[in-house]
CSV table of C-alpha atoms (C1' of nucleotides) in Angstrom, one decimal:
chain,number,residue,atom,x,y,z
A,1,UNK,CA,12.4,-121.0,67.6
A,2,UNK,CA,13.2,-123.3,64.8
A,3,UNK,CA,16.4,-122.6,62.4
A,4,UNK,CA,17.5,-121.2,59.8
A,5,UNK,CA,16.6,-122.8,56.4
A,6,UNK,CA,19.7,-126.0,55.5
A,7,UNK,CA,19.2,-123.7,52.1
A,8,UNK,CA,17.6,-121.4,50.0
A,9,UNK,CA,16.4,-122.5,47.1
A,10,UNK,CA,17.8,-119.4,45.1
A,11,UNK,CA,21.4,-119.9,44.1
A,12,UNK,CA,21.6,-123.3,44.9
A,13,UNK,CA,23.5,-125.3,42.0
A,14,UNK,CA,21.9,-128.4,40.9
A,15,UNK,CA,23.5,-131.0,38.9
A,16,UNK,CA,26.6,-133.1,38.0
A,17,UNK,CA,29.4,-131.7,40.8
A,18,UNK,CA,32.8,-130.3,39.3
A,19,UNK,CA,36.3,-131.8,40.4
A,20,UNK,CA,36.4,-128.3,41.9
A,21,UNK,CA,33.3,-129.0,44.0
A,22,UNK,CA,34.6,-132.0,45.2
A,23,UNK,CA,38.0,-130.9,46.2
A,24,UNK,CA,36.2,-128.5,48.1
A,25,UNK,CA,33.8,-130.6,49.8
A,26,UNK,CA,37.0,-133.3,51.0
A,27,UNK,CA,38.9,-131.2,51.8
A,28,UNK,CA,36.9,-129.4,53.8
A,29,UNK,CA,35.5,-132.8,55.7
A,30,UNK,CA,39.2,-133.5,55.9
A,31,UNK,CA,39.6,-130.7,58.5
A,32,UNK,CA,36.4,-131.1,60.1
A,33,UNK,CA,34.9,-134.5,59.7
A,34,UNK,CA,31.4,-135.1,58.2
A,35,UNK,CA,28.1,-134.1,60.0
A,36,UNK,CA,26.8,-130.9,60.8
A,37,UNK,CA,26.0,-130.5,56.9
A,38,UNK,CA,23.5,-127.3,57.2
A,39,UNK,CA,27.1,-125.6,57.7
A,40,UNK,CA,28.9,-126.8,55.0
A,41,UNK,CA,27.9,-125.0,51.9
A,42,UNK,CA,28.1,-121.4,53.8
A,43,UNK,CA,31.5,-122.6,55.5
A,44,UNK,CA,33.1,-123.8,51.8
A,45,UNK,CA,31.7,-121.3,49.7
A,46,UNK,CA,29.4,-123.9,47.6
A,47,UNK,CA,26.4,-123.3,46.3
A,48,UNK,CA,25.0,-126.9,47.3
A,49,UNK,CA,22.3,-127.6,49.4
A,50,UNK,CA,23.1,-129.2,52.9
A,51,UNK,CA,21.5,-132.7,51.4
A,52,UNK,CA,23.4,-132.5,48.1
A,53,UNK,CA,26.8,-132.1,50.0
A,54,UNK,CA,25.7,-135.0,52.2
A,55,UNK,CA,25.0,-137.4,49.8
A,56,UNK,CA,27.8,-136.3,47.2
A,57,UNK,CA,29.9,-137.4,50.5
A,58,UNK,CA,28.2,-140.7,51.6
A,59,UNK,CA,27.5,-141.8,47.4
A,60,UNK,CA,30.6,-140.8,46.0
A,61,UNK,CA,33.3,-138.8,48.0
A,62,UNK,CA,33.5,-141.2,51.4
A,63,UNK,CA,36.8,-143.2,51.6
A,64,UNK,CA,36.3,-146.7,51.4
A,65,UNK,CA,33.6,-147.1,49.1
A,66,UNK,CA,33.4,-150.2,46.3
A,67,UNK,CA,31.8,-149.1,43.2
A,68,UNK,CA,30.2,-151.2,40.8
A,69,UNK,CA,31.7,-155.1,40.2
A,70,UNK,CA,29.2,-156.6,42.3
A,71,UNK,CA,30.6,-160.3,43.4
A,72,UNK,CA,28.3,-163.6,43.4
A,73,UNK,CA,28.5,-163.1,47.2
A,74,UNK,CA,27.4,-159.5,47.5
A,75,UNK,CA,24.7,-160.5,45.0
A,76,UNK,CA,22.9,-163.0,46.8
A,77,UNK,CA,23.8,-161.0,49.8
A,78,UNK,CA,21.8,-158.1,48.4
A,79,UNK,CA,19.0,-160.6,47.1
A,80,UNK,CA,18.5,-162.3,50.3
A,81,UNK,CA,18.5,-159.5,52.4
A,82,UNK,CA,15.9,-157.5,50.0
A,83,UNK,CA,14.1,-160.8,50.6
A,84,UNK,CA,13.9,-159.7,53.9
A,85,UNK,CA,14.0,-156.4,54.3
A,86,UNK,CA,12.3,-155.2,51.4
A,87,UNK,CA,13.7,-152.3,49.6
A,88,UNK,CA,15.6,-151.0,52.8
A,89,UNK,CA,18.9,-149.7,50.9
A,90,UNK,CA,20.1,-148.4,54.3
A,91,UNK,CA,19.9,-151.3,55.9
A,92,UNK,CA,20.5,-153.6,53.5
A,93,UNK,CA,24.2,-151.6,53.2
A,94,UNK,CA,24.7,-152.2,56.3
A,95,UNK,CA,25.7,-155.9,55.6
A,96,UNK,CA,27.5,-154.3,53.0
A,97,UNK,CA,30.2,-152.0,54.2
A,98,UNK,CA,31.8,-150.9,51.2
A,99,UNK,CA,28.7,-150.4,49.3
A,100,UNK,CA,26.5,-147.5,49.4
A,101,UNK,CA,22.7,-147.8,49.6
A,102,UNK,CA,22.6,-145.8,46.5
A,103,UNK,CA,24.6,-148.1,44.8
A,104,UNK,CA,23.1,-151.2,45.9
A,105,UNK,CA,19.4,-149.4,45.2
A,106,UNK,CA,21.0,-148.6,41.5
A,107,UNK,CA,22.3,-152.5,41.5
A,108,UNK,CA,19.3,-154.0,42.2
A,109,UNK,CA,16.8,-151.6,40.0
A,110,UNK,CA,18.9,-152.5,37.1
A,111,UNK,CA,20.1,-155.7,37.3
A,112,UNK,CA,19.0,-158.1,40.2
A,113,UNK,CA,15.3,-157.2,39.5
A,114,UNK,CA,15.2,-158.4,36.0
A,115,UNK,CA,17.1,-161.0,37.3
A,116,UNK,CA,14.7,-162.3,39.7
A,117,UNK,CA,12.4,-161.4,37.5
A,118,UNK,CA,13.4,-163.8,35.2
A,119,UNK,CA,14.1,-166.5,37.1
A,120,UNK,CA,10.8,-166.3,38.6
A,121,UNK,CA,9.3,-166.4,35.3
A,122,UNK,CA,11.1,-169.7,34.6
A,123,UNK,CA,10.2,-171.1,38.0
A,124,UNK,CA,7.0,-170.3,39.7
A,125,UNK,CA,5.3,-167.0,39.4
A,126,UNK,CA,4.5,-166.2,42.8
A,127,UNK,CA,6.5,-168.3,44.8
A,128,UNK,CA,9.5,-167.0,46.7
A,129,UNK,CA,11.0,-163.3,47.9
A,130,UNK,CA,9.0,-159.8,47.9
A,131,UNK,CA,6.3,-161.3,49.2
A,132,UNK,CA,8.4,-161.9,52.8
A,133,UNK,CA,8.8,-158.4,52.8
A,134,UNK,CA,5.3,-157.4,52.1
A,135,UNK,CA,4.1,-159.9,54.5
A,136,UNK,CA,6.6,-158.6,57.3
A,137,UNK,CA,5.3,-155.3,57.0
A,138,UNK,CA,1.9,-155.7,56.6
A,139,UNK,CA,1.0,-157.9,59.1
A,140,UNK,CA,3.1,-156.0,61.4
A,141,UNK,CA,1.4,-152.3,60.7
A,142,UNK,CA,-2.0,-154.5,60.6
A,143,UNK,CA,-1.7,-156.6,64.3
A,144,UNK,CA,-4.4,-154.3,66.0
A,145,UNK,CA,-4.6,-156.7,69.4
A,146,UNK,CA,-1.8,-158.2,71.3
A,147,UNK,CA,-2.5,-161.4,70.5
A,148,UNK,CA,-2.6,-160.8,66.7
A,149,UNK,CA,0.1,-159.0,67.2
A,150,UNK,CA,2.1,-161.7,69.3
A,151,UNK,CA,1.0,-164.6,67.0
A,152,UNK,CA,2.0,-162.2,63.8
A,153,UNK,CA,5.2,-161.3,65.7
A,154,UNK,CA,5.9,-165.2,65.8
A,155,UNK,CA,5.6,-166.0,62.4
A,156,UNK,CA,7.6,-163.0,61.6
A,157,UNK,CA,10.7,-163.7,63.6
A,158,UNK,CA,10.5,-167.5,61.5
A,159,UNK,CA,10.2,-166.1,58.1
A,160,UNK,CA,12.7,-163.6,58.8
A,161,UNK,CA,14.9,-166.5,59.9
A,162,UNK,CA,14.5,-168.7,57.7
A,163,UNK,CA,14.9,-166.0,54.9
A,164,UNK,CA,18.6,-165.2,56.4
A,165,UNK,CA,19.8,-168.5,57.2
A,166,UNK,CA,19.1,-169.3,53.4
A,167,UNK,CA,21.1,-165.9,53.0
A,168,UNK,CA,24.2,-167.6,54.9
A,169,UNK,CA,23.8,-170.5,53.7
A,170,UNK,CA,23.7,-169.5,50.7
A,171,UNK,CA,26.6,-167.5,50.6
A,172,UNK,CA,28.5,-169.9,52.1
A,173,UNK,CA,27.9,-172.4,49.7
A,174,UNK,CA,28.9,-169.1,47.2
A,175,UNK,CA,32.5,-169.1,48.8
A,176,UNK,CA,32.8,-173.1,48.7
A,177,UNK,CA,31.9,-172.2,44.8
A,178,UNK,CA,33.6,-169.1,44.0
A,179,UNK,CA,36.3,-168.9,46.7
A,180,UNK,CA,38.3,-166.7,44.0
A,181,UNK,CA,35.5,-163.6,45.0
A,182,UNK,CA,35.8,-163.2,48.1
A,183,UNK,CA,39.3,-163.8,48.9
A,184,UNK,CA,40.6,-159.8,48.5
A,185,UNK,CA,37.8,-159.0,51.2
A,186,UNK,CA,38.7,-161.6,53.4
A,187,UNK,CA,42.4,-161.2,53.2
A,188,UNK,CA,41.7,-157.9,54.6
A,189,UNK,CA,39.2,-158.8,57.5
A,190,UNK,CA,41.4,-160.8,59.8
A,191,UNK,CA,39.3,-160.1,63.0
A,192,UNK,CA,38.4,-164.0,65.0
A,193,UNK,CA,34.3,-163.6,64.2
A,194,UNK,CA,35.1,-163.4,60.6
A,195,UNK,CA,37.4,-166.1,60.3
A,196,UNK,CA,35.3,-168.2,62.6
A,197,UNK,CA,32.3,-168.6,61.7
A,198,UNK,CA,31.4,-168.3,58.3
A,199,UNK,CA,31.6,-167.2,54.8
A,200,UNK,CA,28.9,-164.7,55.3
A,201,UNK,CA,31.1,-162.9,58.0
A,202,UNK,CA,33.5,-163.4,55.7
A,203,UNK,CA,32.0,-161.4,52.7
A,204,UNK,CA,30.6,-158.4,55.1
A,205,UNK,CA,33.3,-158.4,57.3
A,206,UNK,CA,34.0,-154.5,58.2
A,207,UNK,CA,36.7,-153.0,56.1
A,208,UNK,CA,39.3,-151.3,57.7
A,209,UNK,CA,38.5,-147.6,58.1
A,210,UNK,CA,40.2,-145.9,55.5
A,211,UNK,CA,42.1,-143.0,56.4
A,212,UNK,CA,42.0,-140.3,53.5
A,213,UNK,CA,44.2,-137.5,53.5
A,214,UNK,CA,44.7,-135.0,51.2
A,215,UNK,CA,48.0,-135.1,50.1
A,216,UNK,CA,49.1,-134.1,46.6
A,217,UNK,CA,49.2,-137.2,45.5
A,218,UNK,CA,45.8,-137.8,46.1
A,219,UNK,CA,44.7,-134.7,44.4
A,220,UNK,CA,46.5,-135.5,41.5
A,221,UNK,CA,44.8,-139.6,41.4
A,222,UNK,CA,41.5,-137.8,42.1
A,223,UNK,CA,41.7,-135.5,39.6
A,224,UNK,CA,43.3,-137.9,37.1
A,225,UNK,CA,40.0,-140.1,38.1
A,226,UNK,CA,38.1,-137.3,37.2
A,227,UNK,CA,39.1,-136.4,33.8
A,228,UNK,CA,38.5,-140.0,32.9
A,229,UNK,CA,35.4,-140.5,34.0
A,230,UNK,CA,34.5,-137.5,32.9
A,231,UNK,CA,34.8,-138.6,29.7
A,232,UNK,CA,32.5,-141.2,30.5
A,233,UNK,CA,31.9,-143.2,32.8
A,234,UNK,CA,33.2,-146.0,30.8
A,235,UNK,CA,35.8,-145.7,33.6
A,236,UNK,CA,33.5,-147.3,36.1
A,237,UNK,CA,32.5,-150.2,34.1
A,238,UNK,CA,36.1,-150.8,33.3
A,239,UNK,CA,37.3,-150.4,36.6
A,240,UNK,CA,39.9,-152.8,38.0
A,241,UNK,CA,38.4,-156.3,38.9
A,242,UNK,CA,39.3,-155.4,42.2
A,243,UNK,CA,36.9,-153.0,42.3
A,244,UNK,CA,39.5,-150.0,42.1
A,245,UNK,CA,37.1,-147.2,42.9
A,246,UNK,CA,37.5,-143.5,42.6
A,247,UNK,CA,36.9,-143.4,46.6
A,248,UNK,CA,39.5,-146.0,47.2
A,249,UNK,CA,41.9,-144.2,44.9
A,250,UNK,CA,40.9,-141.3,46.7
A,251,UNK,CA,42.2,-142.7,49.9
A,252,UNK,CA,45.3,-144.3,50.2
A,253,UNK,CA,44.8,-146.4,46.8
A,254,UNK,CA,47.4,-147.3,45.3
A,255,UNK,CA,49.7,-145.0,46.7
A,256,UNK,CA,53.3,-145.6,48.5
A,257,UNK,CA,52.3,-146.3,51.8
A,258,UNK,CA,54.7,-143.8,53.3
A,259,UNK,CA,52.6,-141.0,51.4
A,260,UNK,CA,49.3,-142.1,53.2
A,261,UNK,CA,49.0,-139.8,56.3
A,262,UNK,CA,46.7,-141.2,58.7
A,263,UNK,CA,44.3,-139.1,60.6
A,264,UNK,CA,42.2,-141.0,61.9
A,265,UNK,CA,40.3,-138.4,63.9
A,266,UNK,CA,38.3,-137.5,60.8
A,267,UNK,CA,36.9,-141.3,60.4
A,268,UNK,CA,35.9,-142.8,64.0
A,269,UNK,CA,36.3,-146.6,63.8
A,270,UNK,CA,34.1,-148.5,62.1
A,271,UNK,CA,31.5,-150.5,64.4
A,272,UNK,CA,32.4,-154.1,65.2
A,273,UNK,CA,30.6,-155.5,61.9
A,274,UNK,CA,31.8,-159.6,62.3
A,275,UNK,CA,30.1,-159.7,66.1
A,276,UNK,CA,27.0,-157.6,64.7
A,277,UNK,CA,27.4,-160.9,62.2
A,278,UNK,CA,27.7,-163.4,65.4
A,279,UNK,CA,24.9,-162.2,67.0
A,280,UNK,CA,22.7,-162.7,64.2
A,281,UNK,CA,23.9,-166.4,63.0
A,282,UNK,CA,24.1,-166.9,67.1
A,283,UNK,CA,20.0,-165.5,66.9
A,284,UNK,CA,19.3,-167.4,63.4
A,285,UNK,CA,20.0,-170.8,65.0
A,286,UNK,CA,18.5,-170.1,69.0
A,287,UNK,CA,14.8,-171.5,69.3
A,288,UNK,CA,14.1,-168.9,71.9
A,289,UNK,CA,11.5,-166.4,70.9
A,290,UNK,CA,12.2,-163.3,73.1
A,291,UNK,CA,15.8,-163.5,72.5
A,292,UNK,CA,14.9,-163.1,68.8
A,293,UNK,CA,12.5,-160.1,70.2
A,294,UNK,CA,15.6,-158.4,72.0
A,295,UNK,CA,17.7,-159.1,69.0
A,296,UNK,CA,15.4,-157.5,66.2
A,297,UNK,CA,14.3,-155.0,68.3
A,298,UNK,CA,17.1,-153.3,70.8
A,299,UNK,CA,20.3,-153.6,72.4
A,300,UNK,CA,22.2,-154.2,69.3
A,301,UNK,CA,23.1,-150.8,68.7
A,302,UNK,CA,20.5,-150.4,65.7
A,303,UNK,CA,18.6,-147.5,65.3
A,304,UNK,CA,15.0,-149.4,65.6
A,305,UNK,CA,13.5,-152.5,66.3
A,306,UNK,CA,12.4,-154.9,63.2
A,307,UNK,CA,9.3,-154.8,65.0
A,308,UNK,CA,9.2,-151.7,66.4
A,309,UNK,CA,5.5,-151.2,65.4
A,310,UNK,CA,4.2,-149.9,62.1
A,311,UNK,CA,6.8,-148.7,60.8
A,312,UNK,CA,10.1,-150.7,61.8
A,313,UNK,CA,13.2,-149.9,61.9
A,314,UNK,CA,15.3,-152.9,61.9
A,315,UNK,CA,19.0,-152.0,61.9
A,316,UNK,CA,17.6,-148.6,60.4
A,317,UNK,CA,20.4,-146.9,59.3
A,318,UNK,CA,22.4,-149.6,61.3
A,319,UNK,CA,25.9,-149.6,61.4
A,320,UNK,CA,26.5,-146.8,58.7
A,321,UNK,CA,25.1,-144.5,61.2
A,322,UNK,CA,28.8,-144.9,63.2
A,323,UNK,CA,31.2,-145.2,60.0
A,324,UNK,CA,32.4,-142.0,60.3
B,1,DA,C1',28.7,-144.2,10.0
B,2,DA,C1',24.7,-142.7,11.9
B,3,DA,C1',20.3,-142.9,14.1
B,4,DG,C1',17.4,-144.8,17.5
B,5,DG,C1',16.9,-147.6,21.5
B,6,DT,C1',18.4,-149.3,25.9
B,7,DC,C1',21.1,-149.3,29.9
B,8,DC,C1',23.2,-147.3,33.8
B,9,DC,C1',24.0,-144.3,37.6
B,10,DA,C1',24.5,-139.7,39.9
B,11,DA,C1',21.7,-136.7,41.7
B,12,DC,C1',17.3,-134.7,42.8
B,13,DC,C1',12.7,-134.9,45.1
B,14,DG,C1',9.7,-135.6,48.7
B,15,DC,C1',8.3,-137.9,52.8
B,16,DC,C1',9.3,-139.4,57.4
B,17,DT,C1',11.9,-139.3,61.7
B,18,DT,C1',14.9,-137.1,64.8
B,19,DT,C1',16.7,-133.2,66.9
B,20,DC,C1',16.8,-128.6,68.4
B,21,DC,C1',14.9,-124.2,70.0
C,1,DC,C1',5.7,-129.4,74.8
C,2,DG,C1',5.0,-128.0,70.2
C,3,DG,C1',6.7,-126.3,66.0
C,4,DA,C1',10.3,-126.1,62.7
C,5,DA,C1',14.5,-127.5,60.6
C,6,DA,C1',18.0,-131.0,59.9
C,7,DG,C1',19.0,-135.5,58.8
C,8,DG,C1',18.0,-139.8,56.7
C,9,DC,C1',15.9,-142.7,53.4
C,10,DG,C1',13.6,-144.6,49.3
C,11,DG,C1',11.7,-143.5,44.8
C,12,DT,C1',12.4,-141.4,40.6
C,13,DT,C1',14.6,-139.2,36.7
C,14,DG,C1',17.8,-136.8,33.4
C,15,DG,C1',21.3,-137.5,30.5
C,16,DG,C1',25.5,-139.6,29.0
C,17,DA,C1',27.4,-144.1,27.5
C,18,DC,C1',26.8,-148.1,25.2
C,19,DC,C1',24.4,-151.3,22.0
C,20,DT,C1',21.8,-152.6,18.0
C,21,DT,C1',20.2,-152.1,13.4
DNA sequence: AAAGGTCCCAACCGCCTTTCC
DNA sequence: CGGAAAGGCGGTTGGGACCTT
């Protein structure tokens, strides 16, 4: 029965992972594709635990990641949807292709919180965000009877409405503002729902999948990203406005386009992100109930239903769960 | 210039859910 | 079907970088 343990805790190396490591690790996703990550540290030789590979992958390693440089958009993005959803990196990322949940956790413990926490201080103590989330949870875990529960379920769906059509509109007023922000991500998004319907499609629209190959050439950017930030990750904060990353050097980056191999079997497309985006603004501005049932809770391809019961799972792990 | 404080983020830890045997 | 491991997620922390005095 059972299986073998994803790691022993003898011999497992802990702490900051080498360029070697991470050659390793790519390259060895690069001929198998990511999953299956009890077998990775005995099939590459590292002394990592099966987690520690996983998340060196999805936090630093995946192609197509943003790092740091957080626009206006993403901001209130990451604000309104915490509003929301509470402290659900996961799902929160999920609006947020390019962004890791890590990052956006790190983002938000160091800068938005203060943030909020300031502007609430200048405003009224007690009056907007967390408390959505703490409500939405609570009184969903607490409904004991169908009736509480329906009448709790009710009030749910409208504050969780309300809290994301502030989101949109929001952001949309953002791009009326700040058009300058959002204009490299929505050069690159040219699918209908995300020039259709709003900024907020706009500003999550899915990024194309980024095929990462390693060619010499990427070794050589990698490593030379390396030994920079190596030195300090200085290199991060003075990344390129356009939010140059290590990952997106690490796929086709800046590179000649003719030295970008694409193998696309190792990434499956990305899910279809602007009508995930439809569905919801098409939700956010019905008036029927149920349909805002079927919507938070299945048939969207999310992992869980907001209201799923005690512990809800809305868009749990979402659309990351297919990125690969 | 140096010491101390603060900030930031990569990575670990532990819990929960899902999957497998 | 039940138990155990894998996978996933959020909270936390260690330590390097940066800032202030």
């Amino acid at each position: 029965m059972g299986r073998p343990p994803c790691c022993d805790k003898d011999g497992v190396k802990k702490g900051p992972w080498t360029p070697e490591e991470d050659l390793v690790l790519v390259s060895y996703i690069q001929d198998h594709g990511p999953g299956n990550w009890r077998s990775v540290p005995t099939r590459t030789g590292l002394k990592r635990c099966s987690k520690s590979c996983r998340l060196r992958w999805t936090n630093y390693l995946r192609p197509g990641i943003k790092r740091g440089n957080f626009t206006a958009q993403e901001e209130k993005l990451i604000v309104h949807l915490q509003a929301l959803l509470g402290n659900r990196w996961a799902a929160i990322a999920s609006y947020l292709p390019d962004r890791t949940d890590n990052d956006i956790k790190n983002y938000w413990n160091t800068h938005l919180r203060r943030k909020l926490q300031l502007q609430a201080d200048g405003v009224s103590p007690s009056s907007s965000k967390p408390a959505t989330a703490a409500n939405k949870s609570s009184s969903s875990a607490a409904a004991s009877t169908k009736g509480q529960w329906e009448r709790r379920l009710q009030t749910d769906i409208g504050l969780a409405r309300r809290a994301l059509r502030e989101a949109l509109t929001a952001i949309r007023d953002g791009d009326e503002e700040e058009d300058d922000d959002i204009k490299p991500q929505a050069a690159s998004g040219e699918s209908p729902a995300a020039s259709s319907s709003s900024g907020a499609s706009m500003s999550i629209s899915m990024s194309q999948p980024t095929p990462y190959v390693l060619t010499a050439d990427n070794v050589a950017r990698m490593l030379d990203g390396w030994s920079k930030s190596s030195k300090g990750r200085a290199a991060a904060a003075d990344s390129p406005p356009s939010s140059g990353s290590s990952a997106s050097e690490l796929s086709c980056g800046g590179a000649a386009a003719s030295e970008c191999v694409r193998k696309p079997a190792v990434s499956a497309p990305a899910p279809e992100q602007p009508s995930e985006l439809s569905a919801i603004e098409t939700w956010l501005f019905a008036d029927d109930v149920s349909n805002a049932v079927g919507f938070l809770g299945h048939g969207h391809g999310y992992g869980g239903g907001l209201l799923d019961g005690p512990n809800p799972g809305l868009l749990g792990g979402g659309l990351l769960d297919g990125r690969f």
